[in-house]
mmCIF file of C-alpha atoms in Angstrom:
data_model
loop_
_atom_site.group_PDB
_atom_site.id
_atom_site.type_symbol
_atom_site.label_atom_id
_atom_site.label_comp_id
_atom_site.label_asym_id
_atom_site.label_seq_id
_atom_site.Cartn_x
_atom_site.Cartn_y
_atom_site.Cartn_z
ATOM 1 C CA MET J 1 136.307 -5.050 -101.244
ATOM 2 C CA ALA J 2 135.428 -3.471 -98.964
ATOM 3 C CA ASN J 3 131.274 -2.967 -99.787
ATOM 4 C CA THR J 4 130.770 -6.182 -98.860
ATOM 5 C CA ALA J 5 128.912 -5.370 -96.102
ATOM 6 C CA ARG J 6 126.175 -3.085 -97.389
ATOM 7 C CA GLN J 7 124.510 -5.613 -99.259
ATOM 8 C CA THR J 8 121.144 -6.829 -98.927
ATOM 9 C CA ALA J 9 119.702 -7.073 -95.750
ATOM 10 C CA THR J 10 116.770 -8.930 -96.839
ATOM 11 C CA SER J 11 119.313 -11.455 -96.246
ATOM 12 C CA ILE J 12 118.306 -10.246 -92.874
ATOM 13 C CA SER J 13 114.806 -12.054 -93.214
ATOM 14 C CA SER J 14 116.695 -15.431 -95.398
ATOM 15 C CA GLN J 15 117.930 -17.391 -93.045
ATOM 16 C CA THR J 16 116.594 -21.121 -94.223
ATOM 17 C CA THR J 17 114.508 -22.677 -91.007
ATOM 18 C CA LYS J 18 111.790 -25.858 -91.542
ATOM 19 C CA ARG J 19 107.848 -24.843 -92.133
ATOM 20 C CA ILE J 20 106.559 -22.387 -89.414
ATOM 21 C CA VAL J 21 102.798 -22.199 -90.821
ATOM 22 C CA LYS J 22 100.265 -25.312 -91.225
ATOM 23 C CA ASN J 23 97.008 -25.733 -92.693
ATOM 24 C CA LYS J 24 95.970 -27.268 -89.355
ATOM 25 C CA LEU J 25 96.558 -24.747 -87.146
ATOM 26 C CA ASP J 26 95.108 -22.930 -85.046
ATOM 27 C CA PRO J 27 94.755 -19.912 -87.079
ATOM 28 C CA GLN J 28 96.202 -17.017 -84.988
ATOM 29 C CA GLU J 29 98.359 -19.703 -83.709
ATOM 30 C CA ARG J 30 99.411 -20.252 -87.189
ATOM 31 C CA LEU J 31 99.811 -16.160 -87.619
ATOM 32 C CA LYS J 32 102.072 -16.003 -84.270
ATOM 33 C CA GLN J 33 104.199 -18.759 -85.057
ATOM 34 C CA LEU J 34 105.199 -16.031 -88.247
ATOM 35 C CA ILE J 35 105.667 -12.946 -85.945
ATOM 36 C CA ASP J 36 107.976 -14.746 -84.002
ATOM 37 C CA TYR J 37 109.256 -15.704 -86.535
ATOM 38 C CA SER J 38 110.030 -13.079 -88.686
ATOM 39 C CA ASN J 39 111.005 -11.296 -85.369
ATOM 40 C CA GLN J 40 114.636 -13.396 -84.971
ATOM 41 C CA VAL J 41 116.633 -9.684 -86.326
ATOM 42 C CA ASP J 42 120.117 -9.272 -85.576
ATOM 43 C CA VAL J 43 122.691 -7.101 -85.521
ATOM 44 C CA ASP J 44 126.672 -7.409 -86.301
ATOM 45 C CA PRO J 45 128.279 -4.673 -84.389
ATOM 46 C CA HIS J 46 131.237 -4.583 -86.800
ATOM 47 C CA VAL J 47 128.690 -4.132 -89.809
ATOM 48 C CA ALA J 48 129.126 -0.286 -90.005
ATOM 49 C CA PRO J 49 125.363 1.079 -89.242
ATOM 50 C CA ILE J 50 124.917 2.996 -92.467
ATOM 51 C CA ARG J 51 124.990 0.025 -94.130
ATOM 52 C CA TYR J 52 121.793 -2.425 -92.505
ATOM 53 C CA TYR J 53 120.289 1.338 -93.861
ATOM 54 C CA ARG J 54 121.755 0.796 -97.108
ATOM 55 C CA SER J 55 120.297 -3.250 -96.666
ATOM 56 C CA GLY J 56 117.534 -2.580 -95.531
ATOM 57 C CA ILE J 57 115.857 -0.162 -98.947
ATOM 58 C CA GLU J 58 117.260 -3.643 -100.790
ATOM 59 C CA MET J 59 114.405 -5.395 -98.158
ATOM 60 C CA ILE J 60 111.521 -3.297 -98.856
ATOM 61 C CA ARG J 61 112.435 -3.856 -102.829
ATOM 62 C CA MET J 62 111.685 -8.045 -102.244
ATOM 63 C CA ALA J 63 109.343 -7.410 -99.500
ATOM 64 C CA ASN J 64 106.976 -6.130 -102.773
ATOM 65 C CA VAL J 65 108.189 -8.173 -105.056
ATOM 66 C CA TYR J 66 107.153 -11.116 -102.895
ATOM 67 C CA TYR J 67 103.550 -8.378 -103.103
ATOM 68 C CA ASP J 68 102.464 -8.386 -106.116
ATOM 69 C CA GLU J 69 103.419 -11.740 -106.905
ATOM 70 C CA GLY J 70 100.943 -13.170 -104.261
ATOM 71 C CA SER J 71 103.863 -14.734 -101.966
ATOM 72 C CA LEU J 72 102.132 -12.683 -98.641
ATOM 73 C CA GLU J 73 104.095 -14.512 -96.329
ATOM 74 C CA ASN J 74 107.411 -13.817 -97.397
ATOM 75 C CA ALA J 75 106.497 -10.430 -98.236
ATOM 76 C CA TYR J 76 105.183 -10.110 -94.358
ATOM 77 C CA VAL J 77 107.606 -11.269 -92.874
ATOM 78 C CA LEU J 78 110.277 -8.915 -94.414
ATOM 79 C CA TYR J 79 108.123 -6.069 -93.648
ATOM 80 C CA ILE J 80 108.139 -7.166 -90.046
ATOM 81 C CA LYS J 81 111.977 -7.554 -89.727
ATOM 82 C CA PHE J 82 112.400 -4.440 -92.140
ATOM 83 C CA MET J 83 110.675 -2.518 -88.712
ATOM 84 C CA THR J 84 111.983 -4.710 -86.311
ATOM 85 C CA LEU J 85 115.494 -3.689 -87.429
ATOM 86 C CA PHE J 86 114.897 0.066 -87.493
ATOM 87 C CA LEU J 87 112.113 0.571 -84.860
ATOM 88 C CA GLU J 88 113.800 -1.052 -82.155
ATOM 89 C CA LYS J 89 117.364 -2.869 -82.668
ATOM 90 C CA ILE J 90 118.996 -0.840 -84.971
ATOM 91 C CA ARG J 91 119.219 1.278 -81.797
ATOM 92 C CA LYS J 92 121.243 -0.340 -80.137
ATOM 93 C CA HIS J 93 124.448 -0.601 -82.492
ATOM 94 C CA PRO J 94 127.094 0.843 -80.865
ATOM 95 C CA ASP J 95 128.442 3.378 -84.204
ATOM 96 C CA PHE J 96 124.225 4.451 -84.355
ATOM 97 C CA LEU J 97 124.978 7.821 -83.601
ATOM 98 C CA THR J 98 127.176 7.911 -86.656
ATOM 99 C CA VAL J 99 124.659 7.621 -89.616
ATOM 100 C CA PRO J 100 123.226 10.799 -90.644
ATOM 101 C CA VAL J 101 119.990 12.630 -90.502
ATOM 102 C CA GLU J 102 118.573 12.460 -94.144
ATOM 103 C CA VAL J 103 119.303 9.257 -94.133
ATOM 104 C CA LYS J 104 117.961 8.528 -90.416
ATOM 105 C CA ALA J 105 114.907 10.646 -92.384
ATOM 106 C CA ARG J 106 114.638 8.659 -95.245
ATOM 107 C CA ASN J 107 114.409 5.311 -93.187
ATOM 108 C CA GLN J 108 111.343 7.147 -91.002
ATOM 109 C CA ALA J 109 109.269 8.558 -93.722
ATOM 110 C CA LYS J 110 109.717 4.005 -95.439
ATOM 111 C CA LEU J 111 108.962 3.297 -91.741
ATOM 112 C CA ARG J 112 105.862 5.602 -91.800
ATOM 113 C CA GLU J 113 104.811 3.341 -95.478
ATOM 114 C CA VAL J 114 105.566 0.087 -94.134
ATOM 115 C CA LEU J 115 103.017 0.252 -91.406
ATOM 116 C CA PRO J 116 99.974 0.265 -92.534
ATOM 117 C CA LYS J 117 100.735 -2.082 -95.190
ATOM 118 C CA ALA J 118 102.178 -4.741 -92.738
ATOM 119 C CA GLU J 119 99.002 -4.449 -90.123
ATOM 120 C CA LYS J 120 96.708 -4.721 -93.803
ATOM 121 C CA LEU J 121 98.760 -7.831 -94.566
ATOM 122 C CA LYS J 122 98.590 -8.807 -91.650
ATOM 123 C CA GLN J 123 94.482 -9.142 -91.717
ATOM 124 C CA GLN J 124 94.707 -10.651 -95.497
ATOM 125 C CA LEU J 125 96.372 -13.322 -93.996
ATOM 126 C CA LEU J 126 94.225 -14.073 -90.995
ATOM 127 C CA GLU J 127 91.858 -14.196 -93.033
ATOM 128 C CA GLN J 128 93.861 -16.749 -95.364
ATOM 129 C CA TYR J 129 94.611 -18.959 -92.503
ATOM 130 C CA LYS J 130 91.263 -19.381 -91.350
ATOM 131 C CA ASP J 131 90.013 -20.281 -95.080
ATOM 132 C CA ASP J 132 93.153 -23.060 -94.962
ATOM 133 C CA TYR J 133 92.370 -24.019 -91.360
ATOM 134 C CA ARG J 134 87.813 -24.928 -92.696
ATOM 135 C CA ARG J 135 89.495 -26.398 -95.834
ATOM 136 C CA TYR J 136 91.383 -28.350 -93.519
ATOM 137 C CA LEU J 137 89.103 -29.696 -91.070
ATOM 138 C CA ASN J 138 86.637 -30.644 -94.296
ATOM 139 C CA GLU J 139 89.510 -32.657 -96.120
ATOM 140 C CA VAL J 140 89.199 -34.277 -92.968
ATOM 141 C CA LYS J 141 85.770 -34.893 -91.814
ATOM 142 C CA ASN J 142 85.746 -36.405 -95.900
ATOM 143 C CA LEU J 143 88.339 -38.480 -95.431
ATOM 144 C CA GLU J 144 87.313 -39.854 -92.433
ATOM 145 C CA LEU J 145 83.758 -41.006 -94.249
ATOM 146 C CA GLU J 146 85.478 -42.440 -96.613
ATOM 147 C CA ARG J 147 87.303 -44.354 -94.504
ATOM 148 C CA LYS J 148 84.906 -45.783 -92.632
ATOM 149 C CA LYS J 149 83.271 -46.878 -95.639
ATOM 150 C CA LYS J 150 86.024 -48.972 -96.661
ATOM 151 C CA GLU J 151 86.610 -50.055 -93.300
ATOM 152 C CA SER J 152 83.193 -51.706 -93.551
ATOM 153 C CA ILE J 153 83.453 -52.845 -96.817
ATOM 154 C CA ALA J 154 86.761 -54.746 -95.603
ATOM 155 C CA THR J 155 84.643 -56.065 -92.836
ATOM 156 C CA ARG J 156 81.708 -57.066 -94.977
ATOM 157 C CA ASP J 157 84.004 -59.096 -97.299
ATOM 158 C CA VAL J 158 85.783 -60.495 -95.071
ATOM 159 C CA GLY J 159 83.096 -61.589 -92.607
ATOM 160 C CA GLU J 160 81.001 -63.505 -95.616
ATOM 161 C CA ASP J 161 83.846 -65.276 -96.749
ATOM 162 C CA ILE J 162 84.467 -66.901 -93.820
ATOM 163 C CA PRO J 163 82.274 -69.901 -93.655
ATOM 164 C CA SER J 164 83.242 -70.766 -96.777
ATOM 165 C CA LYS J 165 87.243 -70.876 -95.863
ATOM 166 C CA GLN J 166 86.248 -72.918 -92.827
ATOM 167 C CA THR J 167 85.033 -75.922 -94.370
ATOM 168 C CA SER J 168 88.808 -76.288 -96.722
ATOM 169 C CA THR J 169 91.127 -76.731 -94.611
ATOM 170 C CA THR J 170 93.017 -78.112 -97.161
ATOM 171 C CA GLY J 171 92.760 -75.656 -99.388
ATOM 172 C CA GLY J 172 90.140 -76.788 -102.596
ATOM 173 C CA LYS J 173 90.452 -75.783 -105.989
ATOM 174 C CA GLY J 174 88.961 -71.698 -106.109
ATOM 175 C CA PHE J 175 89.825 -71.263 -101.847
ATOM 176 C CA PRO J 176 93.269 -71.015 -100.264
ATOM 177 C CA PRO J 177 94.105 -72.662 -97.355
ATOM 178 C CA ALA J 178 92.688 -72.298 -94.399
ATOM 179 C CA SER J 179 96.514 -70.865 -92.577
ATOM 180 C CA LEU J 180 96.368 -68.055 -94.757
ATOM 181 C CA CYS J 181 93.002 -66.769 -94.392
ATOM 182 C CA LEU J 182 93.204 -63.550 -92.517
ATOM 183 C CA PRO J 183 90.081 -63.586 -89.747
ATOM 184 C CA ALA J 184 88.007 -61.022 -89.124
ATOM 185 C CA GLY J 185 89.102 -57.676 -87.687
ATOM 186 C CA SER J 186 92.676 -58.175 -87.790
ATOM 187 C CA VAL J 187 93.254 -55.393 -90.659
ATOM 188 C CA ARG J 188 93.225 -53.011 -87.891
ATOM 189 C CA MET J 189 92.424 -49.403 -88.441
ATOM 190 C CA PRO J 190 93.036 -46.131 -86.477
ATOM 191 C CA ASP J 191 89.589 -44.651 -84.678
ATOM 192 C CA ARG J 192 91.712 -40.951 -86.161
ATOM 193 C CA LEU J 193 92.658 -40.352 -89.203
ATOM 194 C CA ASP J 194 95.277 -37.441 -87.009
ATOM 195 C CA ASP J 195 96.372 -40.753 -85.418
ATOM 196 C CA ILE J 196 98.679 -41.349 -88.588
ATOM 197 C CA THR J 197 101.742 -40.887 -87.772
ATOM 198 C CA TYR J 198 104.309 -39.617 -90.085
ATOM 199 C CA PRO J 199 108.288 -39.809 -90.111
ATOM 200 C CA ASP J 200 109.742 -36.653 -89.773
ATOM 201 C CA PRO J 201 112.354 -36.215 -92.790
ATOM 202 C CA ASP J 202 114.322 -33.705 -91.303
ATOM 203 C CA LEU J 203 115.135 -36.486 -88.810
ATOM 204 C CA ALA J 204 117.313 -39.022 -88.928
ATOM 205 C CA PRO J 205 115.502 -42.864 -88.792
ATOM 206 C CA ALA J 206 114.608 -44.575 -85.581
ATOM 207 C CA LYS J 207 116.506 -47.962 -85.212
ATOM 208 C CA PRO J 208 114.151 -50.637 -85.689
ATOM 209 C CA THR J 209 112.525 -51.956 -83.042
ATOM 210 C CA ALA J 210 110.591 -55.674 -82.441
ATOM 211 C CA PRO J 211 106.906 -56.184 -82.786
ATOM 212 C CA LEU J 212 104.794 -56.091 -80.346
ATOM 213 C CA PRO J 213 104.042 -59.853 -79.706
ATOM 214 C CA SER J 214 100.526 -59.188 -80.395
ATOM 215 C CA ALA J 215 100.390 -57.224 -83.713
ATOM 216 C CA PRO J 216 100.003 -58.776 -87.042
ATOM 217 C CA PRO J 217 102.286 -59.001 -89.608
ATOM 218 C CA PRO J 218 103.886 -56.593 -92.390
ATOM 219 C CA SER J 219 103.565 -58.462 -95.007
ATOM 220 C CA ALA J 220 100.223 -58.179 -97.164
ATOM 221 C CA PRO J 221 96.924 -60.005 -96.789
ATOM 222 C CA SER J 222 96.822 -63.058 -98.954
ATOM 223 C CA ASP J 223 93.433 -62.624 -99.608
ATOM 224 C CA PRO J 224 93.083 -59.839 -102.700
ATOM 225 C CA ARG J 225 89.276 -59.443 -101.946
ATOM 226 C CA ILE J 226 90.547 -57.302 -98.710
ATOM 227 C CA ALA J 227 90.327 -53.359 -98.720
ATOM 228 C CA ILE J 228 92.865 -51.877 -97.153
ATOM 229 C CA PRO J 229 92.223 -48.412 -97.212
ATOM 230 C CA ALA J 230 95.031 -46.130 -98.865
ATOM 231 C CA ILE J 231 96.718 -43.125 -96.476
ATOM 232 C CA ASP J 232 95.914 -39.718 -97.700
ATOM 233 C CA ARG J 233 99.530 -37.902 -97.768
ATOM 234 C CA SER J 234 96.895 -34.640 -98.256
ATOM 235 C CA THR J 235 96.272 -34.638 -94.541
ATOM 236 C CA LYS J 236 100.334 -33.777 -94.266
ATOM 237 C CA PRO J 237 100.250 -30.250 -94.408
ATOM 238 C CA PHE J 238 101.503 -29.383 -98.465
ATOM 239 C CA THR J 239 104.645 -27.656 -98.862
ATOM 240 C CA ASP J 240 104.371 -24.888 -101.929
ATOM 241 C CA SER J 241 107.494 -25.013 -103.527
ATOM 242 C CA ASN J 242 107.196 -20.794 -104.001
ATOM 243 C CA ASP J 243 107.525 -20.501 -100.320
ATOM 244 C CA ARG J 244 111.298 -18.797 -99.680
ATOM 245 C CA PHE J 245 109.990 -20.017 -95.580
ATOM 246 C CA ASP J 246 108.995 -23.513 -96.355
ATOM 247 C CA SER J 247 111.528 -24.541 -99.127
ATOM 248 C CA GLY J 248 114.636 -24.904 -96.527
ATOM 249 C CA SER J 249 116.483 -24.683 -99.546
ATOM 250 C CA LEU J 250 118.276 -22.275 -100.979
ATOM 251 C CA ARG J 251 116.855 -20.005 -103.481
ATOM 252 C CA ALA J 252 118.047 -20.564 -107.056
ATOM 253 C CA VAL J 253 120.087 -17.790 -108.156
ATOM 254 C CA ILE J 254 120.365 -16.663 -112.631
ATOM 255 C CA VAL J 255 124.160 -15.485 -113.501
ATOM 256 C CA PRO J 256 124.294 -14.728 -117.487
ATOM 257 C CA GLY J 257 126.273 -16.969 -119.486
ATOM 258 C CA LYS J 258 128.664 -14.100 -120.494
ATOM 259 C CA VAL J 259 129.215 -12.810 -117.183
ATOM 260 C CA MET J 260 132.201 -14.409 -116.784
ATOM 261 C CA THR J 261 133.513 -13.683 -120.326
ATOM 262 C CA LEU J 262 132.755 -9.757 -120.046
ATOM 263 C CA PHE J 263 134.127 -9.644 -116.908
ATOM 264 C CA GLN J 264 137.682 -10.592 -117.843
ATOM 265 C CA ALA J 265 137.678 -9.098 -121.143
ATOM 266 C CA MET J 266 137.318 -5.470 -118.550
ATOM 267 C CA ALA J 267 139.762 -7.182 -116.079
ATOM 268 C CA GLN J 268 142.382 -7.786 -118.552
ATOM 269 C CA SER J 269 144.560 -4.896 -118.825
ATOM 270 C CA ASN J 270 144.892 -5.315 -115.262
ATOM 271 C CA THR J 271 145.218 -8.901 -115.039
ATOM 272 C CA PHE J 272 148.538 -8.922 -117.859
ATOM 273 C CA LYS J 273 149.738 -6.250 -115.016
ATOM 274 C CA ASN J 274 148.671 -8.647 -111.823
ATOM 275 C CA ILE J 275 146.364 -6.447 -110.403
ATOM 276 C CA GLU J 276 143.056 -7.662 -109.195
ATOM 277 C CA THR J 277 139.559 -6.384 -110.682
ATOM 278 C CA CYS J 278 136.382 -7.061 -109.573
ATOM 279 C CA GLY J 279 133.454 -6.267 -109.889
ATOM 280 C CA ILE J 280 128.907 -6.580 -107.898
ATOM 281 C CA LEU J 281 126.710 -8.842 -109.518
ATOM 282 C CA ALA J 282 123.308 -7.673 -108.688
ATOM 283 C CA GLY J 283 119.640 -7.989 -110.631
ATOM 284 C CA LYS J 284 116.242 -8.688 -109.530
ATOM 285 C CA LEU J 285 114.395 -11.146 -108.027
ATOM 286 C CA GLU J 286 111.537 -13.197 -109.827
ATOM 287 C CA GLN J 287 109.474 -16.388 -109.180
ATOM 288 C CA ASN J 288 111.547 -16.470 -106.006
ATOM 289 C CA GLU J 289 114.175 -16.792 -108.834
ATOM 290 C CA LEU J 290 116.738 -14.758 -107.509
ATOM 291 C CA ILE J 291 118.233 -12.894 -111.113
ATOM 292 C CA VAL J 292 121.180 -11.602 -111.995
ATOM 293 C CA THR J 293 120.803 -8.391 -114.530
ATOM 294 C CA HIS J 294 123.964 -6.264 -114.135
ATOM 295 C CA MET J 295 127.438 -6.591 -113.497
ATOM 296 C CA ILE J 296 128.777 -2.612 -112.277
ATOM 297 C CA ILE J 297 132.772 -2.231 -112.480
ATOM 298 C CA PRO J 298 133.248 0.522 -109.990
ATOM 299 C CA LYS J 299 136.550 2.508 -108.834
ATOM 300 C CA GLN J 300 138.389 0.545 -107.248
ATOM 301 C CA ARG J 301 142.058 0.348 -105.911
ATOM 302 C CA GLY J 302 144.013 -3.624 -106.486
ATOM 303 C CA THR J 303 147.343 -5.542 -105.826
ATOM 304 C CA SER J 304 147.800 -8.920 -106.844
ATOM 305 C CA ASP J 305 145.825 -10.958 -104.145
ATOM 306 C CA SER J 306 142.896 -8.251 -103.401
ATOM 307 C CA CYS J 307 140.716 -5.503 -104.138
ATOM 308 C CA THR J 308 138.786 -2.899 -102.819
ATOM 309 C CA THR J 309 135.911 -0.898 -103.845
ATOM 310 C CA THR J 310 136.066 2.662 -103.685
ATOM 311 C CA ASN J 311 133.313 6.131 -104.086
ATOM 312 C CA GLU J 312 130.684 3.598 -103.720
ATOM 313 C CA GLU J 313 128.213 5.938 -103.251
ATOM 314 C CA GLU J 314 128.367 6.212 -107.141
ATOM 315 C CA ILE J 315 126.563 1.868 -106.976
ATOM 316 C CA PHE J 316 124.193 2.913 -104.219
ATOM 317 C CA ASP J 317 122.817 5.519 -106.700
ATOM 318 C CA TYR J 318 123.393 3.478 -109.752
ATOM 319 C CA GLN J 319 121.435 0.242 -108.017
ATOM 320 C CA ASP J 320 118.657 3.034 -106.486
ATOM 321 C CA GLN J 321 118.071 3.939 -110.059
ATOM 322 C CA LEU J 322 117.302 0.673 -111.213
ATOM 323 C CA SER J 323 115.930 -1.075 -108.012
ATOM 324 C CA LEU J 324 118.647 -3.458 -108.103
ATOM 325 C CA ILE J 325 119.325 -5.932 -105.104
ATOM 326 C CA THR J 326 122.687 -6.724 -104.657
ATOM 327 C CA LEU J 327 123.315 -11.053 -105.657
ATOM 328 C CA GLY J 328 126.661 -11.088 -104.784
ATOM 329 C CA TRP J 329 130.392 -9.945 -106.289
ATOM 330 C CA ILE J 330 132.862 -11.382 -109.338
ATOM 331 C CA HIS J 331 136.430 -10.959 -109.464
ATOM 332 C CA THR J 332 140.294 -11.946 -110.894
ATOM 333 C CA HIS J 333 143.024 -13.916 -110.014
ATOM 334 C CA PRO J 334 145.305 -12.863 -112.111
ATOM 335 C CA THR J 335 147.855 -15.353 -111.219
ATOM 336 C CA GLN J 336 145.676 -17.994 -108.766
ATOM 337 C CA THR J 337 143.763 -20.868 -110.119
ATOM 338 C CA ALA J 338 140.000 -19.878 -108.688
ATOM 339 C CA PHE J 339 139.290 -20.217 -104.846
ATOM 340 C CA LEU J 340 138.420 -18.716 -101.923
ATOM 341 C CA SER J 341 141.541 -17.231 -100.046
ATOM 342 C CA SER J 342 141.218 -16.010 -96.786
ATOM 343 C CA VAL J 343 141.076 -12.269 -97.766
ATOM 344 C CA ASP J 344 137.663 -13.610 -100.228
ATOM 345 C CA LEU J 345 136.682 -15.385 -96.858
ATOM 346 C CA HIS J 346 135.816 -11.944 -94.629
ATOM 347 C CA THR J 347 135.298 -10.588 -98.437
ATOM 348 C CA HIS J 348 131.797 -12.510 -98.729
ATOM 349 C CA CYS J 349 131.002 -13.280 -95.670
ATOM 350 C CA PRO J 350 128.831 -9.871 -94.833
ATOM 351 C CA TYR J 351 127.681 -10.925 -98.696
ATOM 352 C CA GLN J 352 125.816 -14.161 -97.279
ATOM 353 C CA LEU J 353 125.433 -12.906 -94.128
ATOM 354 C CA LEU J 354 122.837 -10.845 -95.360
ATOM 355 C CA LEU J 355 121.623 -12.921 -97.933
ATOM 356 C CA PRO J 356 122.782 -16.686 -98.289
ATOM 357 C CA GLU J 357 122.281 -17.244 -101.739
ATOM 358 C CA ALA J 358 125.081 -14.804 -102.388
ATOM 359 C CA VAL J 359 127.552 -15.725 -104.716
ATOM 360 C CA ALA J 360 131.036 -15.143 -104.967
ATOM 361 C CA VAL J 361 132.077 -15.921 -108.260
ATOM 362 C CA VAL J 362 136.552 -16.002 -108.969
ATOM 363 C CA CYS J 363 137.819 -16.574 -112.528
ATOM 364 C CA ALA J 364 141.217 -17.753 -113.053
ATOM 365 C CA PRO J 365 142.618 -15.939 -116.595
ATOM 366 C CA ARG J 366 145.599 -18.059 -116.789
ATOM 367 C CA TYR J 367 144.174 -21.187 -116.120
ATOM 368 C CA GLY J 368 141.391 -20.615 -118.262
ATOM 369 C CA ASP J 369 138.923 -21.713 -115.170
ATOM 370 C CA ALA J 370 136.100 -19.793 -112.695
ATOM 371 C CA GLY J 371 134.491 -20.963 -109.956
ATOM 372 C CA PHE J 372 131.284 -19.804 -107.667
ATOM 373 C CA PHE J 373 131.498 -20.425 -104.627
ATOM 374 C CA ALA J 374 130.198 -19.693 -100.637
ATOM 375 C CA LEU J 375 130.943 -20.332 -97.505
ATOM 376 C CA THR J 376 129.895 -23.315 -96.177
ATOM 377 C CA PRO J 377 126.855 -22.857 -94.383
ATOM 378 C CA ASP J 378 126.993 -25.387 -91.152
ATOM 379 C CA HIS J 379 130.806 -24.151 -90.298
ATOM 380 C CA GLY J 380 132.476 -21.624 -93.079
ATOM 381 C CA LEU J 381 130.042 -18.399 -92.092
ATOM 382 C CA LYS J 382 130.439 -18.888 -88.387
ATOM 383 C CA PHE J 383 133.171 -19.266 -88.487
ATOM 384 C CA ILE J 384 134.710 -15.998 -90.712
ATOM 385 C CA ALA J 385 132.323 -14.266 -88.798
ATOM 386 C CA SER J 386 133.519 -14.324 -85.761
ATOM 387 C CA CYS J 387 137.108 -13.963 -86.600
ATOM 388 C CA ARG J 388 138.825 -10.586 -86.469
ATOM 389 C CA LYS J 389 142.395 -11.169 -87.997
ATOM 390 C CA THR J 390 142.789 -8.743 -91.200
ATOM 391 C CA GLY J 391 144.913 -8.996 -93.944
ATOM 392 C CA PHE J 392 146.418 -12.523 -95.125
ATOM 393 C CA HIS J 393 146.404 -15.148 -92.322
ATOM 394 C CA PRO J 394 146.236 -19.129 -92.071
ATOM 395 C CA HIS J 395 142.493 -20.607 -91.582
ATOM 396 C CA PRO J 396 141.700 -23.653 -90.721
ATOM 397 C CA THR J 397 141.193 -25.964 -93.871
ATOM 398 C CA GLU J 398 139.197 -28.958 -92.056
ATOM 399 C CA PRO J 399 135.927 -28.909 -91.600
ATOM 400 C CA PRO J 400 135.990 -26.860 -95.322
ATOM 401 C CA LEU J 401 135.121 -22.690 -95.232
ATOM 402 C CA PHE J 402 133.331 -22.864 -98.136
ATOM 403 C CA GLU J 403 132.454 -24.648 -101.011
ATOM 404 C CA LYS J 404 130.837 -24.592 -104.469
ATOM 405 C CA ALA J 405 127.793 -22.661 -104.544
ATOM 406 C CA ASP J 406 125.461 -25.405 -106.254
ATOM 407 C CA HIS J 407 122.495 -22.935 -105.944
ATOM 408 C CA VAL J 408 123.570 -21.369 -108.944
ATOM 409 C CA ARG J 409 122.459 -21.455 -112.978
ATOM 410 C CA VAL J 410 124.222 -20.443 -115.641
ATOM 411 C CA ASP J 411 121.837 -19.152 -118.274
ATOM 412 C CA GLN J 412 123.749 -18.671 -121.498
ATOM 413 C CA SER J 413 120.377 -16.749 -122.871
ATOM 414 C CA SER J 414 120.176 -14.342 -119.634
ATOM 415 C CA PRO J 415 120.731 -10.882 -120.810
ATOM 416 C CA LEU J 416 123.462 -8.900 -119.271
ATOM 417 C CA GLU J 417 124.045 -5.387 -119.008
ATOM 418 C CA VAL J 418 127.373 -4.136 -118.278
ATOM 419 C CA VAL J 419 128.087 -0.959 -115.822
ATOM 420 C CA ASP J 420 132.165 0.667 -115.963
ATOM 421 C CA LEU J 421 132.226 3.617 -113.307
ATOM 422 C CA ARG J 422 136.001 3.442 -113.178
ATOM 423 C CA ASP J 423 136.022 5.507 -116.302
ATOM 424 C CA LYS J 424 133.315 8.057 -115.016
#
């Protein structure tokens, strides 16, 4: 499928990352980190620049959705990436001069619209970060007061109990043996809550080391009256599950259950002739989920093991009318099982480079099977992106170049609109 590289430049902004903003950061530093991350935009010289311009339209669509839903950081990142791409990076593309004048003019108009919006959003985020930082400082102050209060109670209770424990070294009635009693001050608290550290879930666990001779045993104290203040996890920066750039995981792609059935029915005549059929999966962003709402069957040329779209402008025009985002593609294997061939890998690569959640759906009618696939992000994506071979050619199978797309969720009740452009 030749049109794959045009897919959503929204994805240029969609690299999965670790959390880059924390409530305990100075607001200006927090904003700087967000801007630095947003400026990380690359342009592949092997992808036609016109397709970046097409994808930029979808990038803004997603940014506007995030803004309307109140996900300001996600919207700001997309706006900044859009500006970085089209004010700076795209001009370095070797084929930049081939972009039609009218396309550049439309892009310039969009830039004039985005620039003030991004500046306003920057101020909103800065105010939000200041509020977060003030709230963080207040929480730390309250936790510190609570810690001192609990420490005082624990120390007092131990101190009051010491005389009675010293009168019984054999463990009289109602008293534990002296050997089991903790001396006053053995329960030590950190001077500052900031000194409490937590393991980083992204790092491998450290190898255990022997405790220092002076360290108290890690077992719980035998005297239940000794109150050990619980660590309040609220001191750790929270992770908003709705935050695209904090989650470090792919957004869910919701696929209507009828997609495979309807597509195979529409491809049946080609399947009987041993010809592949392909289609585009498009939809919308809603509440940080990518929802397939439309299946577009474009004009195309197919063989027994490949399929290429034609008249791509028809697809673009239709998606523009409904503000649709391209979420992936679907095709048949008339005589084979469901997997990604070497040609399929190269077809899908631009989809996933531009949108990490992009999915490749393969239907195998002869075997009554269908699969959702994606390139492995740690190996397959980079390997195929750097491969310059065309047509069918062998690739190494280890490590795997593709895998099942586990972020796809099939919803049998989701509506689907099917558009067949082949007869138009």
